[in-house]
Short mmCIF file of C-alpha atoms and ligand atoms in Angstrom, two decimals:
data_model
loop_
_atom_site.label_atom_id
_atom_site.label_comp_id
_atom_site.label_asym_id
_atom_site.label_seq_id
_atom_site.Cartn_x
_atom_site.Cartn_y
_atom_site.Cartn_z
CA MET A 1 26.07 63.71 189.67
CA ASN A 2 23.72 62.32 187.09
CA ALA A 3 22.00 65.46 185.68
CA ASN A 4 18.80 63.51 185.02
CA LEU A 5 16.04 65.52 186.71
CA PHE A 6 14.52 62.29 188.15
CA ALA A 7 17.84 61.47 189.82
CA HIS A 8 17.60 64.84 191.73
CA PHE A 9 14.05 64.16 192.70
CA LEU A 10 15.28 60.79 194.09
CA VAL A 11 17.94 62.41 196.27
CA ARG A 12 15.82 65.31 197.33
CA SER A 13 12.58 63.61 198.18
CA LEU A 14 11.58 60.20 196.50
CA HIS A 15 14.09 58.21 198.41
CA ASP A 16 12.03 58.82 201.54
CA ARG A 17 9.81 55.98 200.56
CA ASP A 18 7.21 55.99 203.31
CA ARG A 19 6.61 59.72 203.44
CA PRO A 20 3.25 60.90 201.90
CA LEU A 21 3.80 62.83 198.74
CA LEU A 22 0.37 63.20 197.20
CA GLU A 23 -3.26 62.96 198.28
CA THR A 24 -5.97 62.75 195.65
CA ASP A 25 -9.26 64.66 196.03
CA ILE A 26 -10.97 61.37 197.03
CA GLY A 27 -8.52 60.86 199.73
CA ASP A 28 -6.04 58.21 198.19
CA ILE A 29 -2.62 58.74 199.59
CA TRP A 30 0.51 58.17 197.51
CA THR A 31 3.77 57.81 199.26
CA ASN A 32 7.10 58.85 197.63
CA GLY A 33 7.85 55.09 197.29
CA GLY A 34 4.47 54.28 195.77
CA LEU A 35 4.71 57.00 193.11
CA ALA A 36 8.42 56.20 192.29
CA ASP A 37 7.63 52.39 192.07
CA LEU A 38 4.74 53.13 189.50
CA SER A 39 7.10 55.36 187.56
CA ALA A 40 9.67 52.43 187.35
CA ARG A 41 7.00 50.00 186.06
CA PHE A 42 5.85 52.58 183.50
CA ALA A 43 9.49 53.12 182.41
CA GLN A 44 9.80 49.33 181.93
CA ALA A 45 6.48 49.21 180.05
CA LEU A 46 7.43 52.08 177.77
CA VAL A 47 10.82 50.64 176.91
CA GLY A 48 8.98 47.22 176.48
CA ALA A 49 6.74 48.89 173.92
CA GLY A 50 9.79 49.93 171.91
CA ALA A 51 10.71 53.41 173.23
CA ARG A 52 14.39 54.26 173.03
CA ARG A 53 16.31 57.05 174.71
CA GLY A 54 15.58 60.37 173.14
CA ASP A 55 12.21 59.20 171.72
CA ARG A 56 9.22 61.39 172.20
CA ILE A 57 6.26 60.07 174.14
CA ALA A 58 3.13 61.95 173.42
CA VAL A 59 0.52 62.03 176.27
CA GLN A 60 -3.06 63.27 176.25
CA VAL A 61 -4.57 61.98 179.46
CA ASP A 62 -6.75 63.34 182.18
CA LYS A 63 -4.96 64.50 185.37
CA SER A 64 -4.23 61.86 187.91
CA ALA A 65 -1.41 60.66 190.17
CA GLU A 66 -0.78 57.98 187.56
CA ALA A 67 -0.33 60.71 184.90
CA LEU A 68 2.35 62.27 187.16
CA ALA A 69 4.08 58.86 187.54
CA LEU A 70 4.11 58.73 183.66
CA TYR A 71 5.92 62.06 183.41
CA LEU A 72 8.46 60.74 186.02
CA ALA A 73 8.87 57.51 184.04
CA CYS A 74 9.82 59.39 180.92
CA LEU A 75 12.44 61.45 182.93
CA ARG A 76 13.80 58.29 184.47
CA ALA A 77 14.10 56.46 181.19
CA GLY A 78 15.57 59.39 179.22
CA LEU A 79 12.50 59.74 177.06
CA VAL A 80 11.06 63.04 175.97
CA TYR A 81 7.76 63.69 177.64
CA LEU A 82 5.31 65.61 175.38
CA PRO A 83 2.09 66.52 177.17
CA LEU A 84 -0.91 67.65 175.08
CA ASN A 85 -3.92 69.74 176.41
CA THR A 86 -6.82 67.45 177.04
CA ALA A 87 -9.04 69.84 175.13
CA TYR A 88 -7.27 69.33 171.82
CA THR A 89 -9.48 67.84 169.22
CA PRO A 90 -8.41 64.98 166.98
CA ALA A 91 -7.60 67.44 164.21
CA GLU A 92 -5.20 69.24 166.55
CA VAL A 93 -3.70 66.05 167.90
CA THR A 94 -2.92 65.12 164.21
CA TYR A 95 -0.82 68.17 163.91
CA PHE A 96 1.17 67.44 167.06
CA LEU A 97 1.72 63.75 166.18
CA GLN A 98 2.95 64.54 162.78
CA ASP A 99 5.13 67.41 163.91
CA ALA A 100 6.88 65.64 166.80
CA SER A 101 6.78 62.03 165.46
CA PRO A 102 6.63 60.42 168.85
CA ALA A 103 7.46 56.71 169.26
CA LEU A 104 4.52 56.15 171.57
CA PHE A 105 1.14 57.90 172.23
CA VAL A 106 -0.65 57.50 175.44
CA CYS A 107 -4.30 58.63 175.49
CA ARG A 108 -7.49 58.08 177.46
CA ALA A 109 -9.09 54.65 177.04
CA GLY A 110 -11.88 55.17 174.52
CA ASP A 111 -9.95 57.81 172.67
CA GLU A 112 -7.80 55.28 170.91
CA ASN A 113 -10.62 54.31 168.58
CA VAL A 114 -10.50 57.81 166.95
CA LEU A 115 -6.79 58.70 167.70
CA GLY A 116 -5.31 55.14 166.88
CA ASP A 117 -5.45 55.67 163.14
CA ILE A 118 -4.25 59.24 163.46
CA ALA A 119 -1.32 57.91 165.45
CA ALA A 120 -0.61 55.10 163.01
CA ALA A 121 -0.65 57.50 160.05
CA ALA A 122 1.90 59.70 161.90
CA GLY A 123 4.25 56.71 162.29
CA VAL A 124 3.64 56.21 166.08
CA ARG A 125 4.75 52.56 166.93
CA ALA A 126 2.10 51.91 169.61
CA VAL A 127 -0.77 53.59 171.31
CA LEU A 128 -1.37 52.80 175.00
CA THR A 129 -4.13 54.03 177.29
CA LEU A 130 -4.27 55.50 180.80
CA ASP A 131 -7.38 56.48 182.60
CA ALA A 132 -7.84 58.87 185.50
CA ASP A 133 -9.04 56.02 187.70
CA GLY A 134 -5.83 54.00 187.01
CA GLY A 135 -7.14 51.76 184.28
CA GLY A 136 -5.93 51.34 180.69
CA SER A 137 -3.56 49.22 178.72
CA LEU A 138 -0.36 50.99 179.99
CA MET A 139 -1.42 50.17 183.56
CA THR A 140 -2.01 46.49 182.56
CA GLU A 141 1.38 46.40 181.01
CA ALA A 142 3.09 48.07 183.91
CA ARG A 143 1.74 45.47 186.40
CA GLN A 144 3.74 42.78 184.61
CA HIS A 145 7.03 44.47 185.47
CA VAL A 146 9.04 44.75 188.56
CA ALA A 147 9.30 48.17 190.18
CA ARG A 148 12.93 48.73 189.33
CA PHE A 149 14.57 51.03 186.70
CA ASP A 150 17.87 52.75 187.12
CA PRO A 151 17.60 56.40 186.11
CA VAL A 152 19.28 56.82 182.77
CA ASP A 153 22.47 58.87 182.87
CA ALA A 154 21.65 62.33 181.33
CA ALA A 155 23.65 65.27 180.71
CA ALA A 156 22.19 68.69 181.56
CA GLY A 157 21.73 69.53 178.00
CA ASP A 158 19.70 66.33 177.10
CA LEU A 159 16.06 66.88 176.23
CA ALA A 160 13.50 66.21 178.96
CA VAL A 161 10.28 67.61 177.74
CA ILE A 162 8.70 69.19 174.64
CA ILE A 163 5.90 71.60 175.54
CA TYR A 164 3.92 72.97 172.67
CA THR A 165 3.18 76.79 173.12
CA SER A 166 -0.49 77.59 173.57
CA GLY A 167 -0.41 79.23 170.10
CA THR A 168 -2.57 82.30 170.98
CA THR A 169 -0.66 84.24 168.40
CA GLY A 170 -0.09 81.61 165.62
CA ARG A 171 0.88 78.07 165.12
CA SER A 172 1.85 76.15 168.13
CA LYS A 173 5.59 75.37 168.31
CA GLY A 174 7.27 72.64 170.40
CA ALA A 175 9.58 74.28 173.01
CA MET A 176 12.44 71.86 173.77
CA LEU A 177 13.38 71.94 177.60
CA THR A 178 16.45 70.07 178.95
CA HIS A 179 16.98 68.36 182.24
CA GLY A 180 19.26 71.33 183.12
CA ASN A 181 16.62 73.92 182.21
CA LEU A 182 14.07 72.24 184.50
CA LEU A 183 16.39 71.66 187.39
CA SER A 184 17.75 75.16 187.44
CA ASN A 185 14.36 76.73 187.38
CA GLY A 186 12.99 74.44 189.97
CA GLU A 187 15.86 75.12 192.39
CA THR A 188 15.50 78.81 191.87
CA LEU A 189 11.86 78.79 192.73
CA VAL A 190 12.29 76.49 195.80
CA ARG A 191 14.69 79.13 197.19
CA ALA A 192 12.80 82.18 196.05
CA TRP A 193 9.47 81.03 197.56
CA GLY A 194 11.01 79.29 200.59
CA PHE A 195 9.66 75.82 200.01
CA THR A 196 10.44 73.23 202.62
CA GLY A 197 9.43 69.70 203.60
CA ALA A 198 6.67 71.32 205.84
CA ASP A 199 4.79 72.63 202.89
CA VAL A 200 1.46 71.41 201.66
CA LEU A 201 0.42 72.64 198.28
CA ILE A 202 -2.99 72.56 196.65
CA HIS A 203 -2.25 71.45 193.11
CA ALA A 204 -5.48 72.25 191.09
CA LEU A 205 -3.71 73.23 187.84
CA PRO A 206 -3.72 71.17 184.68
CA LEU A 207 -0.73 68.69 184.20
CA PHE A 208 -0.08 69.54 180.48
CA HIS A 209 1.15 73.02 181.05
CA VAL A 210 4.41 74.52 182.55
CA HIS A 211 2.56 76.00 185.59
CA GLY A 212 1.07 72.65 186.86
CA LEU A 213 3.68 70.35 185.55
CA PHE A 214 6.89 72.18 186.31
CA VAL A 215 6.39 75.11 188.68
CA ALA A 216 4.01 73.34 191.21
CA THR A 217 5.30 69.73 190.90
CA HIS A 218 8.92 70.56 190.85
CA CYS A 219 8.84 72.81 193.99
CA VAL A 220 7.20 69.97 195.79
CA LEU A 221 9.57 67.17 194.57
CA LEU A 222 12.73 69.28 195.07
CA ALA A 223 11.70 70.43 198.61
CA GLY A 224 10.27 67.08 199.81
CA ALA A 225 6.88 68.84 200.35
CA ARG A 226 3.40 67.37 199.97
CA MET A 227 0.54 68.11 197.52
CA LEU A 228 -3.15 67.79 197.66
CA PHE A 229 -3.92 66.88 194.07
CA HIS A 230 -7.24 68.19 192.69
CA ARG A 231 -8.39 66.98 189.27
CA ARG A 232 -9.58 70.46 188.54
CA PHE A 233 -10.12 73.72 190.23
CA GLU A 234 -13.36 73.20 192.18
CA ILE A 235 -14.18 75.84 194.71
CA SER A 236 -15.73 73.38 197.18
CA LEU A 237 -12.68 71.23 197.26
CA VAL A 238 -10.39 74.11 197.60
CA MET A 239 -12.48 75.39 200.57
CA ARG A 240 -12.44 71.95 202.04
CA ASP A 241 -8.55 71.63 201.87
CA LEU A 242 -7.49 75.21 202.48
CA PRO A 243 -7.33 74.81 206.42
CA ARG A 244 -4.42 72.27 205.90
CA THR A 245 -2.69 74.01 203.03
CA THR A 246 0.44 76.24 203.10
CA VAL A 247 0.71 77.30 199.48
CA LEU A 248 -1.83 77.77 196.63
CA MET A 249 -0.65 78.20 193.13
CA GLY A 250 -3.27 79.51 190.63
CA VAL A 251 -4.14 81.33 187.49
CA PRO A 252 -5.92 84.74 188.09
CA THR A 253 -9.34 83.17 187.74
CA PHE A 254 -8.77 80.96 190.85
CA TYR A 255 -8.46 84.18 192.76
CA THR A 256 -11.56 85.89 191.37
CA ARG A 257 -13.53 82.80 192.03
CA LEU A 258 -12.28 82.53 195.57
CA LEU A 259 -13.21 86.13 196.21
CA SER A 260 -16.66 85.50 194.94
CA GLU A 261 -17.06 82.72 197.65
CA PRO A 262 -18.35 84.24 200.97
CA ARG A 263 -16.90 81.33 202.97
CA PHE A 264 -13.37 82.36 201.82
CA THR A 265 -12.09 84.22 204.91
CA ARG A 266 -8.96 84.89 206.85
CA ALA A 267 -9.85 82.14 209.28
CA VAL A 268 -10.08 79.50 206.42
CA ALA A 269 -6.73 80.80 204.88
CA ALA A 270 -4.99 81.06 208.16
CA LYS A 271 -2.36 78.32 207.57
CA VAL A 272 -1.57 79.49 203.97
CA ARG A 273 1.69 81.29 203.86
CA LEU A 274 1.71 81.93 200.15
CA PHE A 275 -0.73 82.54 197.34
CA VAL A 276 0.99 82.51 193.92
CA SER A 277 -0.60 83.76 190.66
CA GLY A 278 0.66 83.51 187.09
CA SER A 279 0.11 82.52 183.46
CA ALA A 280 -2.10 85.54 182.77
CA PRO A 281 -2.24 88.98 184.28
CA LEU A 282 -3.75 89.48 187.76
CA LEU A 283 -6.02 92.56 187.92
CA VAL A 284 -4.90 95.20 190.42
CA ASP A 285 -8.46 95.01 191.57
CA THR A 286 -8.22 91.39 192.44
CA PHE A 287 -4.80 91.96 194.11
CA SER A 288 -6.21 94.72 196.29
CA ASN A 289 -9.57 93.01 197.09
CA PHE A 290 -7.64 89.90 198.02
CA GLU A 291 -5.47 91.77 200.47
CA ALA A 292 -8.42 93.56 202.00
CA ARG A 293 -10.22 90.30 202.56
CA ILE A 294 -7.39 87.87 203.53
CA GLY A 295 -4.70 90.19 204.83
CA GLN A 296 -2.10 88.77 202.42
CA ARG A 297 -0.71 89.99 199.14
CA ILE A 298 -0.85 87.53 196.24
CA LEU A 299 2.58 86.88 194.79
CA GLU A 300 2.47 87.44 191.06
CA ARG A 301 5.17 85.92 188.94
CA TYR A 302 5.92 85.76 185.18
CA GLY A 303 7.02 82.97 182.97
CA MET A 304 6.52 81.03 179.90
CA SER A 305 6.88 77.52 178.34
CA GLU A 306 10.17 78.47 176.73
CA SER A 307 11.91 79.27 179.96
CA GLY A 308 9.94 78.42 183.05
CA MET A 309 9.81 81.30 185.44
CA ILE A 310 11.48 84.66 184.70
CA THR A 311 10.49 87.17 187.31
CA SER A 312 8.70 87.01 190.64
CA ASN A 313 7.42 89.34 193.29
CA PRO A 314 9.43 88.64 196.43
CA LEU A 315 8.61 86.33 199.29
CA ALA A 316 9.98 88.72 201.96
CA GLY A 317 10.12 92.20 200.30
CA GLU A 318 7.12 94.34 198.92
CA ARG A 319 4.77 92.74 196.46
CA LYS A 320 3.39 95.33 194.16
CA GLY A 321 0.07 94.82 192.28
CA GLY A 322 0.16 95.21 188.53
CA THR A 323 3.85 94.11 188.38
CA VAL A 324 5.46 90.67 188.17
CA GLY A 325 8.39 91.61 190.31
CA PRO A 326 12.23 91.66 189.74
CA ALA A 327 14.17 89.12 187.71
CA LEU A 328 14.66 85.74 189.50
CA THR A 329 18.08 84.93 190.79
CA GLY A 330 20.32 83.70 187.82
CA VAL A 331 17.94 84.96 185.18
CA ASP A 332 18.91 88.20 183.27
CA VAL A 333 15.98 90.20 181.90
CA ARG A 334 16.37 93.34 179.68
CA ILE A 335 14.03 95.70 177.96
CA ALA A 336 15.19 96.31 174.27
CA ASP A 337 14.28 98.46 171.44
CA SER A 338 13.65 97.26 167.84
CA GLU A 339 17.43 97.14 167.28
CA ASP A 340 18.00 94.94 170.33
CA ARG A 341 19.56 97.64 172.26
CA ALA A 342 18.93 97.69 175.97
CA LEU A 343 16.63 100.59 177.06
CA ALA A 344 17.07 102.70 180.13
CA GLN A 345 14.75 102.20 183.06
CA ASP A 346 11.22 103.59 182.20
CA GLY A 347 11.48 102.64 178.56
CA ILE A 348 8.84 100.44 177.19
CA GLY A 349 10.05 97.68 174.92
CA ALA A 350 10.67 94.03 174.15
CA ILE A 351 11.33 91.72 177.08
CA GLN A 352 14.52 89.64 176.35
CA ILE A 353 15.92 87.01 178.69
CA ARG A 354 19.00 84.95 179.24
CA GLY A 355 19.94 82.22 181.67
CA PRO A 356 20.26 78.41 182.44
CA ASN A 357 16.41 78.12 182.28
CA VAL A 358 16.09 79.30 178.65
CA PHE A 359 15.11 76.44 176.33
CA ALA A 360 17.11 74.66 173.70
CA GLY A 361 14.99 75.81 170.82
CA TYR A 362 11.86 74.98 168.92
CA TRP A 363 11.48 71.42 167.71
CA ASN A 364 12.25 71.02 164.14
CA LEU A 365 12.52 74.82 163.59
CA PRO A 366 16.10 75.81 163.62
CA GLN A 367 15.37 78.94 161.55
CA LYS A 368 12.49 80.10 163.74
CA THR A 369 14.70 79.39 166.84
CA ALA A 370 17.63 81.45 165.36
CA GLU A 371 15.15 84.41 164.70
CA GLU A 372 13.96 84.30 168.29
CA PHE A 373 17.38 84.89 169.70
CA THR A 374 19.40 88.12 169.33
CA ALA A 375 22.90 88.24 167.95
CA ASP A 376 24.15 88.47 171.50
CA GLY A 377 22.25 85.46 172.77
CA TRP A 378 19.11 86.80 174.38
CA PHE A 379 15.73 85.15 173.87
CA ARG A 380 12.94 87.30 172.63
CA THR A 381 9.99 86.52 174.77
CA GLY A 382 7.47 88.20 172.53
CA ASP A 383 6.15 90.22 175.59
CA VAL A 384 6.39 93.94 175.99
CA GLY A 385 7.30 95.41 179.33
CA VAL A 386 8.76 98.26 181.46
CA PHE A 387 10.96 98.30 184.58
CA ASP A 388 10.20 100.75 187.41
CA ALA A 389 12.87 102.51 189.39
CA THR A 390 13.09 99.69 191.82
CA GLY A 391 13.61 96.99 189.18
CA TYR A 392 10.02 95.57 189.23
CA LEU A 393 8.81 94.52 185.86
CA SER A 394 5.31 95.28 184.45
CA ILE A 395 4.00 93.45 181.36
CA VAL A 396 2.28 95.82 178.89
CA GLY A 397 1.14 93.00 176.58
CA ARG A 398 2.30 90.61 173.81
CA ALA A 399 4.40 92.30 171.08
CA LYS A 400 1.83 90.87 168.55
CA ASP A 401 -1.02 92.50 170.37
CA LEU A 402 0.57 96.03 169.89
CA ILE A 403 -1.77 98.19 168.06
CA ILE A 404 -0.54 100.63 165.46
CA THR A 405 -3.22 103.19 164.62
CA GLY A 406 -2.54 106.11 162.28
CA GLY A 407 1.26 105.49 162.87
CA TYR A 408 0.94 105.65 166.69
CA ASN A 409 1.85 102.81 168.87
CA VAL A 410 -0.91 101.92 171.44
CA TYR A 411 -0.30 99.46 174.23
CA PRO A 412 -3.61 97.60 175.06
CA LYS A 413 -2.77 97.41 178.60
CA GLU A 414 -2.86 101.18 179.21
CA ILE A 415 -6.40 101.41 177.89
CA GLU A 416 -7.53 98.23 179.72
CA LEU A 417 -6.36 99.71 183.01
CA VAL A 418 -8.47 102.86 182.34
CA LEU A 419 -11.57 100.82 181.36
CA ASP A 420 -11.26 98.48 184.24
CA ASP A 421 -11.51 101.59 186.40
CA ALA A 422 -14.68 102.65 184.91
CA GLU A 423 -17.94 102.20 186.89
CA GLY A 424 -19.56 98.93 186.29
CA VAL A 425 -16.60 97.30 184.37
CA LEU A 426 -15.44 93.84 185.59
CA GLU A 427 -12.75 93.35 182.93
CA SER A 428 -11.71 94.43 179.47
CA ALA A 429 -9.61 93.48 176.42
CA VAL A 430 -8.34 95.97 173.90
CA ILE A 431 -7.50 94.91 170.36
CA GLY A 432 -6.68 96.32 167.01
CA VAL A 433 -8.91 95.63 164.08
CA PRO A 434 -8.32 96.42 160.39
CA HIS A 435 -9.34 99.94 159.50
CA PRO A 436 -9.21 101.64 156.05
CA ASP A 437 -7.80 104.99 157.32
CA PHE A 438 -5.91 104.16 160.37
CA GLY A 439 -4.48 100.87 159.50
CA GLU A 440 -5.75 99.44 162.72
CA ALA A 441 -8.61 100.84 164.86
CA VAL A 442 -8.39 100.49 168.71
CA THR A 443 -11.42 98.43 169.76
CA ALA A 444 -12.41 97.58 173.28
CA VAL A 445 -14.39 94.59 174.46
CA VAL A 446 -15.73 94.83 178.06
CA VAL A 447 -17.52 92.68 180.61
CA ALA A 448 -19.94 94.19 183.09
CA ARG A 449 -19.80 93.63 186.86
CA PRO A 450 -22.70 91.44 188.07
CA GLY A 451 -25.88 93.55 188.18
CA ALA A 452 -24.31 96.44 186.26
CA THR A 453 -25.35 97.73 182.73
CA LEU A 454 -22.69 99.31 180.55
CA ASP A 455 -23.28 102.12 178.08
CA GLU A 456 -20.84 102.52 175.19
CA ALA A 457 -21.24 106.32 175.06
CA LEU A 458 -20.53 106.69 178.74
CA LEU A 459 -17.48 104.45 178.58
CA LEU A 460 -16.15 106.47 175.66
CA ALA A 461 -16.70 109.62 177.68
CA HIS A 462 -14.75 108.11 180.56
CA LEU A 463 -11.90 107.08 178.21
CA LYS A 464 -11.72 110.61 176.50
CA THR A 465 -11.09 112.49 179.61
CA ARG A 466 -8.15 110.17 180.49
CA LEU A 467 -6.43 109.25 177.31
CA ALA A 468 -5.01 111.02 174.22
CA ASN A 469 -7.48 110.97 171.39
CA TYR A 470 -5.55 108.40 169.22
CA LYS A 471 -5.73 105.84 172.17
CA VAL A 472 -9.45 106.11 172.53
CA PRO A 473 -11.24 103.11 171.08
CA LYS A 474 -13.44 103.59 168.09
CA ARG A 475 -15.86 101.12 169.54
CA VAL A 476 -16.58 99.53 172.89
CA HIS A 477 -18.34 96.18 172.61
CA VAL A 478 -20.05 94.73 175.67
CA VAL A 479 -19.93 90.88 175.98
CA ASP A 480 -20.87 88.25 178.66
CA ASP A 481 -17.38 86.75 178.85
CA LEU A 482 -13.90 87.08 177.34
CA PRO A 483 -12.77 84.03 175.44
CA ARG A 484 -9.86 82.41 177.42
CA THR A 485 -7.47 79.47 177.21
CA ALA A 486 -7.37 76.71 179.81
CA MET A 487 -4.74 78.76 181.64
CA GLY A 488 -6.85 81.86 181.74
CA LYS A 489 -5.23 83.89 178.90
CA VAL A 490 -7.60 86.12 176.88
CA GLN A 491 -7.62 84.93 173.33
CA LYS A 492 -7.18 88.18 171.60
CA ALA A 493 -6.83 86.55 168.13
CA ARG A 494 -10.47 85.30 168.55
CA LEU A 495 -11.63 88.64 169.60
CA ARG A 496 -9.88 90.25 166.58
CA GLU A 497 -11.69 87.71 164.30
CA GLN A 498 -15.04 88.37 165.99
CA PHE A 499 -14.96 92.12 165.86
CA ALA A 500 -12.91 92.52 162.68
CA THR A 501 -15.78 93.89 160.62
CA ARG A 502 -17.54 95.97 163.23
CA ALA A 503 -15.08 98.93 163.58
CA LYS A 504 -16.82 102.36 162.93
CA ARG A 505 -15.15 104.62 160.59
P1 AMP B 601 2.72 79.94 178.34
O1 AMP B 601 3.95 79.62 177.52
O2 AMP B 601 1.51 79.29 178.00
O3 AMP B 601 3.03 79.77 179.84
O4 AMP B 601 2.47 81.53 178.14
C1 AMP B 601 3.46 82.43 178.41
C2 AMP B 601 2.86 83.84 178.34
O5 AMP B 601 1.85 84.04 179.35
C3 AMP B 601 3.94 84.81 178.56
O6 AMP B 601 4.73 85.09 177.55
C4 AMP B 601 3.13 85.99 178.98
O7 AMP B 601 2.53 86.69 177.78
C5 AMP B 601 1.92 85.39 179.74
N1 AMP B 601 2.12 85.55 181.15
C6 AMP B 601 2.62 84.58 182.05
N2 AMP B 601 2.51 85.02 183.35
C7 AMP B 601 2.03 86.36 183.25
C8 AMP B 601 1.72 87.34 184.22
N3 AMP B 601 1.98 87.18 185.40
N4 AMP B 601 1.25 88.48 183.72
C9 AMP B 601 0.94 88.66 182.40
N5 AMP B 601 1.24 87.70 181.49
C10 AMP B 601 1.71 86.61 181.91
#
């Protein structure tokens, strides 16, 4: 069979033309046929504008059903979809356009005034626009075409998408994902999470990131399920739609926000069979409070742009808070030492992975790609973790966040867990900042629970009774909020900059 991911969507769901696929938050209903037809017209329009097989199509548009149809159009036409975070500034967009040299750039109407010149300078052939309300020049062009476009024959190894990594630890790199990568991971998740045509998913995640674009959307399209498509996570909309929802996928902040909503009860969530969390660590506190309130355990999973999903707590077996579960079927995960040798269970080390979901490399960076794979073919995720005796993985942090103080390794997570347990602490982030004697000084940044006041000396006393001296932070800074990315990841690089000069000797 044609390995084009779109061809698989067609067979699995989109052929059933009259079946509702997506409902927007203002109640517009898109059938499979409606969305597939728009994708065919878009494919015609993109090819008409000069895009050829293998060309990159950079896209920075607001979330909408039309934006999803544009993704499908690229798959269908053998074009490489390149989504960009809507928060990126023109300066950032310049970097992506120059790096990826796309044939076409699709942006929001209004943005083309600023971005048009940038795109032209980067050699982009044409700039088209698409608005969340369905307006824009791409739409006008698409209307001129008939809704027919045979999916291009693709091999499993052909490129489907380039996703730029969020770059929390350095320059953003374009992860190249193939049709085969995306299909294998989508199928694994449908099976692991028991997706069927009866499922109704609240889709409140952004469409420019692996979580919303692949995990949520592919499960729905491969299982013939339905989605309630929210432009963004808005608690009132989620509360409105929960009674007819079977699955919610979110980042941890979705769950903390739901828990702060008194109307979020067992009765409202009665039909939901699965709450999934990922993209950033879920606090054990949130996991436990959620279970106490709703009577269900959130299923936490772990993945990344370069590979899709890697591990997941089980649908049927025990879900353990503070872990991301065992490896998914077909994905190999090992913990390795600095020489790339597999460690025994209980050893803390680098998480390395292998499997059909692992990407084809970083765009234009063969050297960097080679460095990120071991001699025996495992991909270095850059995360540090440990397996427990039952094969459940816990993430200890990013390798680059590891703190080395006076020659000792300190894993931020260990200290964050102790801090999160202290009275009045809502959440914490532990970083290393330059220090003349120790190389790096362990430094904590904490946020108070609503109504609580935090005292540095008391927090330090709490830490000292529980941690070896070298792990105890030199300073504990209290802030109102931790800086986060759109996907809820704490931006430790920003904290390191902010607190760099404030370490106490
Ligand atoms: P991205 O490529 O933007 O999806 O970011 C991937 C990174 O997010 C991973 O390498 C992890 O560091 C982090 N991540 C994803 N899921 C989890 C999770 N459940 N717990 C902790 N970190 C996570």
